[in-house]
PDB file of C-alpha atoms in Angstrom:
ATOM      1  CA  MET U 280     -36.399 -20.299  19.588  1.00  0.00           C
ATOM      2  CA  THR U 281     -34.093 -22.915  18.101  1.00  0.00           C
ATOM      3  CA  THR U 282     -30.561 -22.468  16.813  1.00  0.00           C
ATOM      4  CA  GLN U 283     -31.894 -23.239  13.334  1.00  0.00           C
ATOM      5  CA  GLN U 284     -34.436 -20.421  13.527  1.00  0.00           C
ATOM      6  CA  LEU U 285     -31.808 -17.941  14.662  1.00  0.00           C
ATOM      7  CA  THR U 286     -29.284 -19.031  12.031  1.00  0.00           C
ATOM      8  CA  TYR U 287     -31.775 -18.972   9.168  1.00  0.00           C
ATOM      9  CA  VAL U 288     -33.046 -15.469   9.919  1.00  0.00           C
ATOM     10  CA  ILE U 289     -29.495 -14.121  10.282  1.00  0.00           C
ATOM     11  CA  ALA U 290     -28.517 -15.695   6.943  1.00  0.00           C
ATOM     12  CA  VAL U 291     -31.455 -14.087   5.110  1.00  0.00           C
ATOM     13  CA  ALA U 292     -30.697 -10.740   6.767  1.00  0.00           C
ATOM     14  CA  GLU U 293     -27.033 -10.882   5.730  1.00  0.00           C
ATOM     15  CA  CYS U 294     -27.693 -12.091   2.175  1.00  0.00           C
ATOM     16  CA  LYS U 295     -30.702  -9.762   1.709  1.00  0.00           C
ATOM     17  CA  SER U 296     -32.161 -12.524  -0.430  1.00  0.00           C
ATOM     18  CA  ILE U 297     -33.983 -15.735   0.424  1.00  0.00           C
ATOM     19  CA  SER U 298     -32.583 -17.534  -2.640  1.00  0.00           C
ATOM     20  CA  LYS U 299     -28.983 -16.551  -1.848  1.00  0.00           C
ATOM     21  CA  ALA U 300     -29.450 -17.468   1.811  1.00  0.00           C
ATOM     22  CA  ALA U 301     -30.879 -20.837   0.756  1.00  0.00           C
ATOM     23  CA  GLU U 302     -27.733 -21.527  -1.270  1.00  0.00           C
ATOM     24  CA  LYS U 303     -25.570 -20.573   1.701  1.00  0.00           C
ATOM     25  CA  LEU U 304     -27.572 -22.805   4.053  1.00  0.00           C
ATOM     26  CA  TYR U 305     -27.820 -25.723   1.571  1.00  0.00           C
ATOM     27  CA  VAL U 306     -31.611 -25.762   1.669  1.00  0.00           C
ATOM     28  CA  THR U 307     -34.162 -25.144  -1.067  1.00  0.00           C
ATOM     29  CA  GLN U 308     -35.518 -21.656  -1.649  1.00  0.00           C
ATOM     30  CA  PRO U 309     -39.207 -22.702  -1.205  1.00  0.00           C
ATOM     31  CA  SER U 310     -38.487 -24.471   2.111  1.00  0.00           C
ATOM     32  CA  LEU U 311     -36.554 -21.466   3.491  1.00  0.00           C
ATOM     33  CA  SER U 312     -39.282 -19.080   2.329  1.00  0.00           C
ATOM     34  CA  GLN U 313     -41.924 -21.241   4.052  1.00  0.00           C
ATOM     35  CA  PHE U 314     -39.771 -21.421   7.167  1.00  0.00           C
ATOM     36  CA  ILE U 315     -39.542 -17.612   7.406  1.00  0.00           C
ATOM     37  CA  HIS U 316     -43.267 -17.251   6.727  1.00  0.00           C
ATOM     38  CA  SER U 317     -44.107 -19.796   9.479  1.00  0.00           C
ATOM     39  CA  LEU U 318     -41.800 -18.066  11.948  1.00  0.00           C
ATOM     40  CA  GLU U 319     -43.380 -14.668  11.228  1.00  0.00           C
ATOM     41  CA  LYS U 320     -46.809 -16.231  11.738  1.00  0.00           C
ATOM     42  CA  GLN U 321     -45.655 -17.754  15.015  1.00  0.00           C
ATOM     43  CA  LEU U 322     -44.271 -14.419  16.221  1.00  0.00           C
ATOM     44  CA  ASN U 323     -47.246 -12.517  14.788  1.00  0.00           C
ATOM     45  CA  VAL U 324     -44.886  -9.938  13.270  1.00  0.00           C
ATOM     46  CA  LYS U 325     -43.134  -9.365   9.932  1.00  0.00           C
ATOM     47  CA  LEU U 326     -39.358  -9.787  10.093  1.00  0.00           C
ATOM     48  CA  PHE U 327     -38.643  -8.824   6.464  1.00  0.00           C
ATOM     49  CA  ASP U 328     -39.997  -6.165   4.127  1.00  0.00           C
ATOM     50  CA  ARG U 329     -40.485  -8.024   0.840  1.00  0.00           C
ATOM     51  CA  SER U 330     -41.883  -5.005  -1.005  1.00  0.00           C
ATOM     52  CA  VAL U 331     -38.372  -3.726  -1.766  1.00  0.00           C
ATOM     53  CA  THR U 332     -35.415  -5.218  -3.619  1.00  0.00           C
ATOM     54  CA  PRO U 333     -33.255  -6.403  -2.023  1.00  0.00           C
ATOM     55  CA  ILE U 334     -35.465  -7.393   0.885  1.00  0.00           C
ATOM     56  CA  CYS U 335     -34.625  -5.727   4.185  1.00  0.00           C
ATOM     57  CA  LEU U 336     -35.350  -6.165   7.857  1.00  0.00           C
ATOM     58  CA  THR U 337     -38.326  -4.506   9.485  1.00  0.00           C
ATOM     59  CA  GLU U 338     -37.797  -2.850  12.866  1.00  0.00           C
ATOM     60  CA  ALA U 339     -38.985  -6.079  14.482  1.00  0.00           C
ATOM     61  CA  GLY U 340     -36.585  -7.995  12.248  1.00  0.00           C
ATOM     62  CA  LYS U 341     -33.658  -5.819  13.306  1.00  0.00           C
ATOM     63  CA  LEU U 342     -34.488  -6.509  16.951  1.00  0.00           C
ATOM     64  CA  TYR U 343     -34.801 -10.239  16.251  1.00  0.00           C
ATOM     65  CA  VAL U 344     -31.406 -10.393  14.494  1.00  0.00           C
ATOM     66  CA  GLU U 345     -29.732  -8.350  17.256  1.00  0.00           C
ATOM     67  CA  TRP U 346     -30.910 -10.793  19.916  1.00  0.00           C
ATOM     68  CA  ALA U 347     -30.353 -13.824  17.689  1.00  0.00           C
ATOM     69  CA  LYS U 348     -26.659 -12.971  17.427  1.00  0.00           C
ATOM     70  CA  LYS U 349     -26.422 -12.487  21.183  1.00  0.00           C
ATOM     71  CA  LEU U 350     -28.141 -15.826  21.843  1.00  0.00           C
ATOM     72  CA  LEU U 351     -25.899 -17.688  19.406  1.00  0.00           C
ATOM     73  CA  ALA U 352     -22.824 -16.100  20.986  1.00  0.00           C
ATOM     74  CA  MET U 353     -24.039 -17.157  24.431  1.00  0.00           C
ATOM     75  CA  GLU U 354     -24.659 -20.681  23.186  1.00  0.00           C
ATOM     76  CA  GLU U 355     -21.137 -20.794  21.740  1.00  0.00           C
ATOM     77  CA  SER U 356     -19.695 -19.595  25.058  1.00  0.00           C
ATOM     78  CA  MET U 357     -21.688 -22.244  26.906  1.00  0.00           C
ATOM     79  CA  ASN U 358     -20.427 -24.957  24.542  1.00  0.00           C
ATOM     80  CA  ASN U 359     -16.856 -23.782  25.034  1.00  0.00           C
ATOM     81  CA  ALA U 360     -17.297 -23.726  28.822  1.00  0.00           C
ATOM     82  CA  ILE U 361     -18.520 -27.322  28.691  1.00  0.00           C
ATOM     83  CA  SER U 362     -15.630 -28.231  26.375  1.00  0.00           C
ATOM     84  CA  ASP U 363     -13.235 -26.799  28.957  1.00  0.00           C
ATOM     85  CA  LEU U 364     -14.200 -29.681  31.233  1.00  0.00           C
ATOM     86  CA  MET U 365     -12.624 -31.965  28.615  1.00  0.00           C
ATOM     87  CA  GLY U 366      -9.367 -30.026  28.529  1.00  0.00           C
ATOM     88  CA  LEU U 367      -8.172 -29.226  25.020  1.00  0.00           C
ATOM     89  CA  GLU U 368      -9.740 -32.211  23.291  1.00  0.00           C
ATOM     90  CA  ALA U 369     -12.767 -30.363  21.909  1.00  0.00           C
ATOM     91  CA  GLY U 370     -14.224 -26.897  21.443  1.00  0.00           C
ATOM     92  CA  SER U 371     -13.872 -24.025  19.003  1.00  0.00           C
ATOM     93  CA  VAL U 372     -11.973 -20.783  18.571  1.00  0.00           C
ATOM     94  CA  ARG U 373     -13.494 -17.941  16.564  1.00  0.00           C
ATOM     95  CA  ILE U 374     -10.894 -15.677  14.958  1.00  0.00           C
ATOM     96  CA  GLY U 375     -11.557 -12.478  13.028  1.00  0.00           C
ATOM     97  CA  ALA U 376      -9.172 -10.714  10.681  1.00  0.00           C
ATOM     98  CA  SER U 377      -9.067  -8.946   7.338  1.00  0.00           C
ATOM     99  CA  SER U 378      -8.906 -11.143   4.233  1.00  0.00           C
ATOM    100  CA  PHE U 379      -5.309 -10.078   3.675  1.00  0.00           C
ATOM    101  CA  ARG U 380      -4.198 -11.054   7.177  1.00  0.00           C
ATOM    102  CA  VAL U 381      -6.021 -14.383   7.015  1.00  0.00           C
ATOM    103  CA  ARG U 382      -4.285 -15.283   3.751  1.00  0.00           C
ATOM    104  CA  CYS U 383      -0.838 -13.946   4.485  1.00  0.00           C
ATOM    105  CA  LEU U 384      -0.307 -13.957   8.247  1.00  0.00           C
ATOM    106  CA  LEU U 385      -2.542 -16.498   9.961  1.00  0.00           C
ATOM    107  CA  ALA U 386      -2.063 -19.623   7.859  1.00  0.00           C
ATOM    108  CA  GLN U 387       1.044 -20.669   9.806  1.00  0.00           C
ATOM    109  CA  SER U 388      -0.595 -20.313  13.221  1.00  0.00           C
ATOM    110  CA  ILE U 389      -3.791 -22.046  12.089  1.00  0.00           C
ATOM    111  CA  ALA U 390      -1.859 -25.022  10.685  1.00  0.00           C
ATOM    112  CA  ALA U 391       0.314 -25.290  13.810  1.00  0.00           C
ATOM    113  CA  PHE U 392      -2.693 -25.107  16.137  1.00  0.00           C
ATOM    114  CA  HIS U 393      -4.628 -27.728  14.182  1.00  0.00           C
ATOM    115  CA  ALA U 394      -1.650 -30.097  14.318  1.00  0.00           C
ATOM    116  CA  LYS U 395      -1.366 -29.659  18.094  1.00  0.00           C
ATOM    117  CA  TYR U 396      -5.087 -29.692  18.922  1.00  0.00           C
ATOM    118  CA  PRO U 397      -6.892 -31.597  16.140  1.00  0.00           C
ATOM    119  CA  GLY U 398     -10.129 -31.798  18.119  1.00  0.00           C
ATOM    120  CA  ILE U 399     -10.567 -28.032  18.324  1.00  0.00           C
ATOM    121  CA  HIS U 400     -12.382 -26.331  15.467  1.00  0.00           C
ATOM    122  CA  LEU U 401     -11.004 -22.980  14.250  1.00  0.00           C
ATOM    123  CA  ILE U 402     -13.667 -20.688  12.786  1.00  0.00           C
ATOM    124  CA  ILE U 403     -12.285 -17.845  10.658  1.00  0.00           C
ATOM    125  CA  HIS U 404     -14.282 -14.666  10.012  1.00  0.00           C
ATOM    126  CA  GLU U 405     -12.972 -12.292   7.345  1.00  0.00           C
ATOM    127  CA  ALA U 406     -14.110  -8.678   7.720  1.00  0.00           C
ATOM    128  CA  ASP U 407     -12.775  -5.160   8.059  1.00  0.00           C
ATOM    129  CA  MET U 408     -11.801  -3.817  11.478  1.00  0.00           C
ATOM    130  CA  ARG U 409     -15.035  -1.881  12.015  1.00  0.00           C
ATOM    131  CA  GLN U 410     -17.051  -5.050  11.469  1.00  0.00           C
ATOM    132  CA  LEU U 411     -14.679  -7.065  13.647  1.00  0.00           C
ATOM    133  CA  SER U 412     -15.083  -4.531  16.459  1.00  0.00           C
ATOM    134  CA  ASP U 413     -18.856  -4.989  16.282  1.00  0.00           C
ATOM    135  CA  MET U 414     -18.443  -8.777  16.241  1.00  0.00           C
ATOM    136  CA  LEU U 415     -16.223  -8.642  19.334  1.00  0.00           C
ATOM    137  CA  THR U 416     -18.759  -6.460  21.132  1.00  0.00           C
ATOM    138  CA  ALA U 417     -21.550  -8.881  20.232  1.00  0.00           C
ATOM    139  CA  GLY U 418     -19.487 -11.887  21.370  1.00  0.00           C
ATOM    140  CA  GLU U 419     -19.471 -13.399  17.876  1.00  0.00           C
ATOM    141  CA  ILE U 420     -15.681 -13.880  17.832  1.00  0.00           C
ATOM    142  CA  ASP U 421     -13.076 -14.563  20.516  1.00  0.00           C
ATOM    143  CA  PHE U 422     -10.277 -12.507  18.973  1.00  0.00           C
ATOM    144  CA  ALA U 423      -9.651  -9.981  16.250  1.00  0.00           C
ATOM    145  CA  ILE U 424      -6.196  -9.643  14.742  1.00  0.00           C
ATOM    146  CA  GLY U 425      -5.243  -6.412  13.042  1.00  0.00           C
ATOM    147  CA  SER U 426      -4.335  -2.772  13.512  1.00  0.00           C
ATOM    148  CA  GLY U 427      -6.201   0.431  14.246  1.00  0.00           C
ATOM    149  CA  GLY U 428      -7.676   2.210  17.215  1.00  0.00           C
ATOM    150  CA  PHE U 429      -9.734   0.266  19.763  1.00  0.00           C
ATOM    151  CA  ASP U 430     -11.432   1.489  22.917  1.00  0.00           C
ATOM    152  CA  GLU U 431      -9.145   0.073  25.593  1.00  0.00           C
ATOM    153  CA  GLN U 432     -11.872   0.461  28.220  1.00  0.00           C
ATOM    154  CA  GLN U 433     -13.908  -2.078  26.275  1.00  0.00           C
ATOM    155  CA  PHE U 434     -11.179  -4.207  24.668  1.00  0.00           C
ATOM    156  CA  HIS U 435      -7.943  -5.823  25.722  1.00  0.00           C
ATOM    157  CA  VAL U 436      -5.327  -4.921  23.095  1.00  0.00           C
ATOM    158  CA  GLU U 437      -2.001  -6.768  23.030  1.00  0.00           C
ATOM    159  CA  ALA U 438       0.657  -5.804  20.488  1.00  0.00           C
ATOM    160  CA  LEU U 439       1.941  -8.776  18.490  1.00  0.00           C
ATOM    161  CA  ALA U 440       4.275  -7.250  15.938  1.00  0.00           C
ATOM    162  CA  GLU U 441       5.324  -3.889  14.553  1.00  0.00           C
ATOM    163  CA  GLU U 442       4.195  -2.831  11.108  1.00  0.00           C
ATOM    164  CA  ARG U 443       5.676  -0.062   8.966  1.00  0.00           C
ATOM    165  CA  LEU U 444       4.196   1.949   6.087  1.00  0.00           C
ATOM    166  CA  TYR U 445       6.175   2.783   2.941  1.00  0.00           C
ATOM    167  CA  LEU U 446       5.529   5.176   0.105  1.00  0.00           C
ATOM    168  CA  ALA U 447       5.168   2.945  -2.959  1.00  0.00           C
ATOM    169  CA  VAL U 448       5.867   4.310  -6.457  1.00  0.00           C
ATOM    170  CA  SER U 449       6.171   2.588  -9.819  1.00  0.00           C
ATOM    171  CA  PRO U 450       9.739   2.692 -11.197  1.00  0.00           C
ATOM    172  CA  SER U 451       8.207   4.242 -14.343  1.00  0.00           C
ATOM    173  CA  HIS U 452       6.614   7.168 -12.518  1.00  0.00           C
ATOM    174  CA  PRO U 453       8.227  10.549 -13.372  1.00  0.00           C
ATOM    175  CA  VAL U 454       8.338  11.582  -9.700  1.00  0.00           C
ATOM    176  CA  THR U 455      11.076   9.001  -9.038  1.00  0.00           C
ATOM    177  CA  ALA U 456      13.553  11.409 -10.647  1.00  0.00           C
ATOM    178  CA  ALA U 457      13.009  13.832  -7.766  1.00  0.00           C
ATOM    179  CA  LEU U 458      13.048  11.193  -5.024  1.00  0.00           C
ATOM    180  CA  PRO U 459      16.110   9.636  -3.382  1.00  0.00           C
ATOM    181  CA  GLU U 460      17.318   6.143  -4.234  1.00  0.00           C
ATOM    182  CA  PRO U 461      14.509   3.690  -3.399  1.00  0.00           C
ATOM    183  CA  LEU U 462      14.496   0.480  -1.402  1.00  0.00           C
ATOM    184  CA  SER U 463      13.673  -2.799  -3.104  1.00  0.00           C
ATOM    185  CA  ALA U 464      11.473  -5.512  -1.605  1.00  0.00           C
ATOM    186  CA  ASP U 465      14.640  -7.559  -0.997  1.00  0.00           C
ATOM    187  CA  ASP U 466      16.192  -4.673   0.932  1.00  0.00           C
ATOM    188  CA  ILE U 467      13.193  -4.595   3.250  1.00  0.00           C
ATOM    189  CA  ILE U 468      12.712  -8.358   3.600  1.00  0.00           C
ATOM    190  CA  HIS U 469      16.383  -9.076   4.302  1.00  0.00           C
ATOM    191  CA  ALA U 470      17.193  -5.826   6.185  1.00  0.00           C
ATOM    192  CA  THR U 471      20.193  -5.061   3.967  1.00  0.00           C
ATOM    193  CA  PRO U 472      22.754  -2.376   4.904  1.00  0.00           C
ATOM    194  CA  LYS U 473      21.001  -0.072   2.447  1.00  0.00           C
ATOM    195  CA  PHE U 474      17.730  -0.618   4.299  1.00  0.00           C
ATOM    196  CA  LEU U 475      19.356   0.173   7.637  1.00  0.00           C
ATOM    197  CA  ARG U 476      20.896   3.470   6.550  1.00  0.00           C
ATOM    198  CA  GLN U 477      18.142   4.801   4.254  1.00  0.00           C
ATOM    199  CA  PRO U 478      16.738   8.147   5.504  1.00  0.00           C
ATOM    200  CA  PRO U 479      12.973   8.813   5.368  1.00  0.00           C
ATOM    201  CA  VAL U 480      11.397  10.870   2.609  1.00  0.00           C
ATOM    202  CA  ASP U 481       9.163  13.884   3.152  1.00  0.00           C
ATOM    203  CA  LEU U 482       5.662  12.848   2.111  1.00  0.00           C
ATOM    204  CA  ALA U 483       4.944  16.477   1.213  1.00  0.00           C
ATOM    205  CA  SER U 484       7.417  16.134  -1.664  1.00  0.00           C
ATOM    206  CA  VAL U 485       4.747  14.150  -3.574  1.00  0.00           C
ATOM    207  CA  LYS U 486       1.750  16.295  -2.607  1.00  0.00           C
ATOM    208  CA  ASP U 487       0.974  17.147  -6.241  1.00  0.00           C
ATOM    209  CA  GLU U 488       0.818  13.499  -7.353  1.00  0.00           C
ATOM    210  CA  SER U 489      -2.212  11.224  -7.687  1.00  0.00           C
ATOM    211  CA  PHE U 490      -2.782   8.453  -5.154  1.00  0.00           C
ATOM    212  CA  VAL U 491      -4.536   5.083  -5.021  1.00  0.00           C
ATOM    213  CA  ALA U 492      -6.355   4.036  -1.833  1.00  0.00           C
ATOM    214  CA  ALA U 493      -8.602   1.262  -0.584  1.00  0.00           C
ATOM    215  CA  ASN U 494     -12.200   1.995   0.358  1.00  0.00           C
ATOM    216  CA  ALA U 495     -12.071  -0.295   3.381  1.00  0.00           C
ATOM    217  CA  GLY U 496      -9.606  -2.225   5.483  1.00  0.00           C
ATOM    218  CA  GLU U 497      -6.919  -1.351   7.982  1.00  0.00           C
ATOM    219  CA  TYR U 498      -5.015   0.780   5.465  1.00  0.00           C
ATOM    220  CA  ASP U 499      -7.890   2.527   3.744  1.00  0.00           C
ATOM    221  CA  ARG U 500      -8.193   6.055   2.389  1.00  0.00           C
ATOM    222  CA  GLU U 501      -8.597   7.452   5.923  1.00  0.00           C
ATOM    223  CA  VAL U 502      -5.104   6.248   6.825  1.00  0.00           C
ATOM    224  CA  LEU U 503      -3.731   7.923   3.689  1.00  0.00           C
ATOM    225  CA  ASN U 504      -5.667  11.127   4.408  1.00  0.00           C
ATOM    226  CA  HIS U 505      -4.442  11.222   8.009  1.00  0.00           C
ATOM    227  CA  ALA U 506      -0.779  10.743   7.050  1.00  0.00           C
ATOM    228  CA  CYS U 507      -0.949  13.386   4.327  1.00  0.00           C
ATOM    229  CA  ARG U 508      -2.763  15.906   6.530  1.00  0.00           C
ATOM    230  CA  GLN U 509       0.034  15.547   9.073  1.00  0.00           C
ATOM    231  CA  CYS U 510       2.356  16.671   6.272  1.00  0.00           C
ATOM    232  CA  GLY U 511       0.199  19.669   5.418  1.00  0.00           C
ATOM    233  CA  PHE U 512      -1.781  18.544   2.371  1.00  0.00           C
ATOM    234  CA  THR U 513      -4.836  16.583   1.265  1.00  0.00           C
ATOM    235  CA  PRO U 514      -4.025  13.779  -1.183  1.00  0.00           C
ATOM    236  CA  ASN U 515      -5.561  13.631  -4.630  1.00  0.00           C
ATOM    237  CA  ILE U 516      -7.032  10.126  -4.630  1.00  0.00           C
ATOM    238  CA  GLU U 517      -7.375   9.252  -8.300  1.00  0.00           C
ATOM    239  CA  TYR U 518      -8.572   5.674  -7.751  1.00  0.00           C
ATOM    240  CA  SER U 519     -10.511   4.152  -4.850  1.00  0.00           C
ATOM    241  CA  VAL U 520     -10.405   0.353  -4.912  1.00  0.00           C
ATOM    242  CA  GLN U 521     -11.619  -2.432  -2.653  1.00  0.00           C
ATOM    243  CA  THR U 522      -8.512  -4.117  -1.241  1.00  0.00           C
ATOM    244  CA  ILE U 523      -4.899  -3.387  -0.351  1.00  0.00           C
ATOM    245  CA  GLU U 524      -3.824  -6.012  -2.904  1.00  0.00           C
ATOM    246  CA  THR U 525      -5.620  -4.054  -5.653  1.00  0.00           C
ATOM    247  CA  VAL U 526      -3.898  -0.876  -4.475  1.00  0.00           C
ATOM    248  CA  PHE U 527      -0.599  -2.723  -4.890  1.00  0.00           C
ATOM    249  CA  SER U 528      -1.438  -3.788  -8.459  1.00  0.00           C
ATOM    250  CA  PHE U 529      -2.521  -0.253  -9.414  1.00  0.00           C
ATOM    251  CA  VAL U 530       0.772   1.172  -8.139  1.00  0.00           C
ATOM    252  CA  CYS U 531       2.720  -1.437 -10.129  1.00  0.00           C
ATOM    253  CA  ALA U 532       0.717  -0.414 -13.214  1.00  0.00           C
ATOM    254  CA  ASN U 533       1.809   3.212 -12.648  1.00  0.00           C
ATOM    255  CA  MET U 534      -1.725   4.419 -11.902  1.00  0.00           C
ATOM    256  CA  GLY U 535      -0.781   6.368  -8.795  1.00  0.00           C
ATOM    257  CA  LEU U 536       1.195   6.412  -5.561  1.00  0.00           C
ATOM    258  CA  ALA U 537       0.170   4.641  -2.349  1.00  0.00           C
ATOM    259  CA  LEU U 538       1.104   3.910   1.233  1.00  0.00           C
ATOM    260  CA  LEU U 539       1.648   0.184   1.698  1.00  0.00           C
ATOM    261  CA  PRO U 540       2.415  -1.810   4.873  1.00  0.00           C
ATOM    262  CA  ASP U 541       5.538  -3.937   5.064  1.00  0.00           C
ATOM    263  CA  SER U 542       3.410  -7.000   5.877  1.00  0.00           C
ATOM    264  CA  LEU U 543       2.246  -6.866   2.255  1.00  0.00           C
ATOM    265  CA  ILE U 544       5.890  -6.824   1.150  1.00  0.00           C
ATOM    266  CA  TYR U 545       6.871  -9.705   3.432  1.00  0.00           C
ATOM    267  CA  TYR U 546       3.922 -12.012   2.899  1.00  0.00           C
ATOM    268  CA  GLY U 547       2.208 -10.987  -0.339  1.00  0.00           C
ATOM    269  CA  ASN U 548       4.240 -13.408  -2.492  1.00  0.00           C
ATOM    270  CA  PHE U 549       4.445 -10.909  -5.357  1.00  0.00           C
ATOM    271  CA  ARG U 550       7.014 -11.442  -8.112  1.00  0.00           C
ATOM    272  CA  GLU U 551       7.357  -7.768  -8.999  1.00  0.00           C
ATOM    273  CA  HIS U 552       7.349  -4.801  -6.679  1.00  0.00           C
ATOM    274  CA  PRO U 553       7.276  -1.005  -6.988  1.00  0.00           C
ATOM    275  CA  ASN U 554       9.940   1.233  -5.493  1.00  0.00           C
ATOM    276  CA  TYR U 555       9.644   1.730  -1.750  1.00  0.00           C
ATOM    277  CA  TYR U 556      10.553   4.858   0.204  1.00  0.00           C
ATOM    278  CA  PRO U 557      10.691   4.892   4.024  1.00  0.00           C
ATOM    279  CA  LEU U 558       8.588   7.432   5.905  1.00  0.00           C
ATOM    280  CA  PRO U 559       9.262   9.146   9.245  1.00  0.00           C
ATOM    281  CA  GLU U 560       8.470   6.879  12.177  1.00  0.00           C
ATOM    282  CA  GLU U 561       5.660   9.098  13.458  1.00  0.00           C
ATOM    283  CA  LEU U 562       3.835   8.433  10.168  1.00  0.00           C
ATOM    284  CA  ALA U 563       5.002   4.911   9.447  1.00  0.00           C
ATOM    285  CA  LEU U 564       4.807   2.799  12.589  1.00  0.00           C
ATOM    286  CA  SER U 565       1.810   0.921  13.978  1.00  0.00           C
ATOM    287  CA  ASN U 566       1.191  -2.411  15.690  1.00  0.00           C
ATOM    288  CA  ILE U 567      -0.526  -5.608  14.629  1.00  0.00           C
ATOM    289  CA  ALA U 568      -2.526  -6.486  17.726  1.00  0.00           C
ATOM    290  CA  LEU U 569      -4.515  -9.299  19.270  1.00  0.00           C
ATOM    291  CA  ILE U 570      -7.822  -7.774  20.392  1.00  0.00           C
ATOM    292  CA  SER U 571     -10.367  -9.392  22.711  1.00  0.00           C
ATOM    293  CA  ARG U 572     -13.342  -8.130  24.674  1.00  0.00           C
ATOM    294  CA  LYS U 573     -12.712  -7.376  28.324  1.00  0.00           C
ATOM    295  CA  LYS U 574     -14.626  -9.538  30.836  1.00  0.00           C
ATOM    296  CA  ALA U 575     -15.602 -11.987  28.084  1.00  0.00           C
ATOM    297  CA  PHE U 576     -15.383 -15.715  28.780  1.00  0.00           C
ATOM    298  CA  LEU U 577     -12.180 -17.014  27.210  1.00  0.00           C
ATOM    299  CA  SER U 578     -12.079 -20.773  26.795  1.00  0.00           C
ATOM    300  CA  LYS U 579      -8.979 -22.903  27.271  1.00  0.00           C
ATOM    301  CA  ALA U 580      -8.962 -23.457  23.505  1.00  0.00           C
ATOM    302  CA  ALA U 581      -8.995 -19.708  22.770  1.00  0.00           C
ATOM    303  CA  SER U 582      -6.278 -19.083  25.360  1.00  0.00           C
ATOM    304  CA  ALA U 583      -4.163 -21.860  23.836  1.00  0.00           C
ATOM    305  CA  TYR U 584      -4.482 -20.347  20.352  1.00  0.00           C
ATOM    306  CA  ALA U 585      -3.515 -16.890  21.633  1.00  0.00           C
ATOM    307  CA  LEU U 586      -0.443 -18.335  23.348  1.00  0.00           C
ATOM    308  CA  LEU U 587       0.656 -20.266  20.258  1.00  0.00           C
ATOM    309  CA  LEU U 588       0.165 -17.210  18.034  1.00  0.00           C
ATOM    310  CA  LYS U 589       2.328 -15.080  20.332  1.00  0.00           C
ATOM    311  CA  GLN U 590       5.011 -17.777  20.402  1.00  0.00           C
ATOM    312  CA  LEU U 591       5.136 -17.899  16.590  1.00  0.00           C
ATOM    313  CA  VAL U 592       5.481 -14.117  16.450  1.00  0.00           C
ATOM    314  CA  ASP U 593       8.200 -14.133  19.114  1.00  0.00           C
ATOM    315  CA  VAL U 594      10.345 -16.657  17.231  1.00  0.00           C
ATOM    316  CA  GLY U 595       9.888 -14.790  13.950  1.00  0.00           C
ATOM    317  CA  THR U 596       7.736 -17.340  12.154  1.00  0.00           C
ATOM    318  CA  TRP U 597       5.726 -14.664  10.353  1.00  0.00           C
ATOM    319  CA  ARG U 598       8.929 -13.084   9.065  1.00  0.00           C
ATOM    320  CA  MET U 599      10.305 -16.492   8.034  1.00  0.00           C
ATOM    321  CA  CYS U 600       7.164 -17.267   6.028  1.00  0.00           C
ATOM    322  CA  GLY U 601       7.616 -14.176   3.907  1.00  0.00           C
ATOM    323  CA  SER U 602      11.311 -14.482   3.222  1.00  0.00           C
TER     324      SER U 602
END
């Protein structure tokens, strides 16, 4: 099996369409279709069920894709091991993170690493943490960067920075009359005296209000549900949206309350913000972590990126970018 065969089948499986996969691979649809047909003939088994729309993998196809990903990951590890013989002049680093973290947190580290090691290729995968966990297990990425629970028997988890959740409410929402004086984005970003002395609010005080939550991501509806259950109620989620940025915009439009992380406040580059109310530490605090698979081969290039990322966090570069 060639790398091309493995890559083409994976692309069709992920796109669930030969035409869409052809666009992604920059080949023609007829040539990709003929390629898949020839491969199935060679293997004497059907990889895709074309009788349904969208097309889907057969059981044999699922097995093929599972092993194809493992083989490609092994090939990447081999290439990185060979690159290690050249020092840090060549190789690749595969980084996984949510779309929000890639846009708002990683740009600085990626730019700094590229300037220092121009011969090393950084490959960025954007996905939610469940997908990133699977990609780590399969050896498809070297690191994941984000928050959430990881099996520490399987993964090495190193805290990079602390992250805090806030209750976010539109200034126009009627419930603000019953809440204490809010914090502004500037209070949080610049750690003003008001920020330092502001007491937390009781989340149960807004139990009768409607909430907005994301369907996926590190701060999805499960995070909201967990926090609210700890305060003795189940939230009324009026709107379920796709991303944390959309949650932010819905709160600003006075379409519900939400729990938002301070990383969104620091690095989101928003002109207008809702009111923010601090929560008790047992509800609010979590860590942004660097997650890697235990016993996995870690190239010199990957180790160098991890070190540079930690150095940028230590000197406060992430905080500086958002201020």
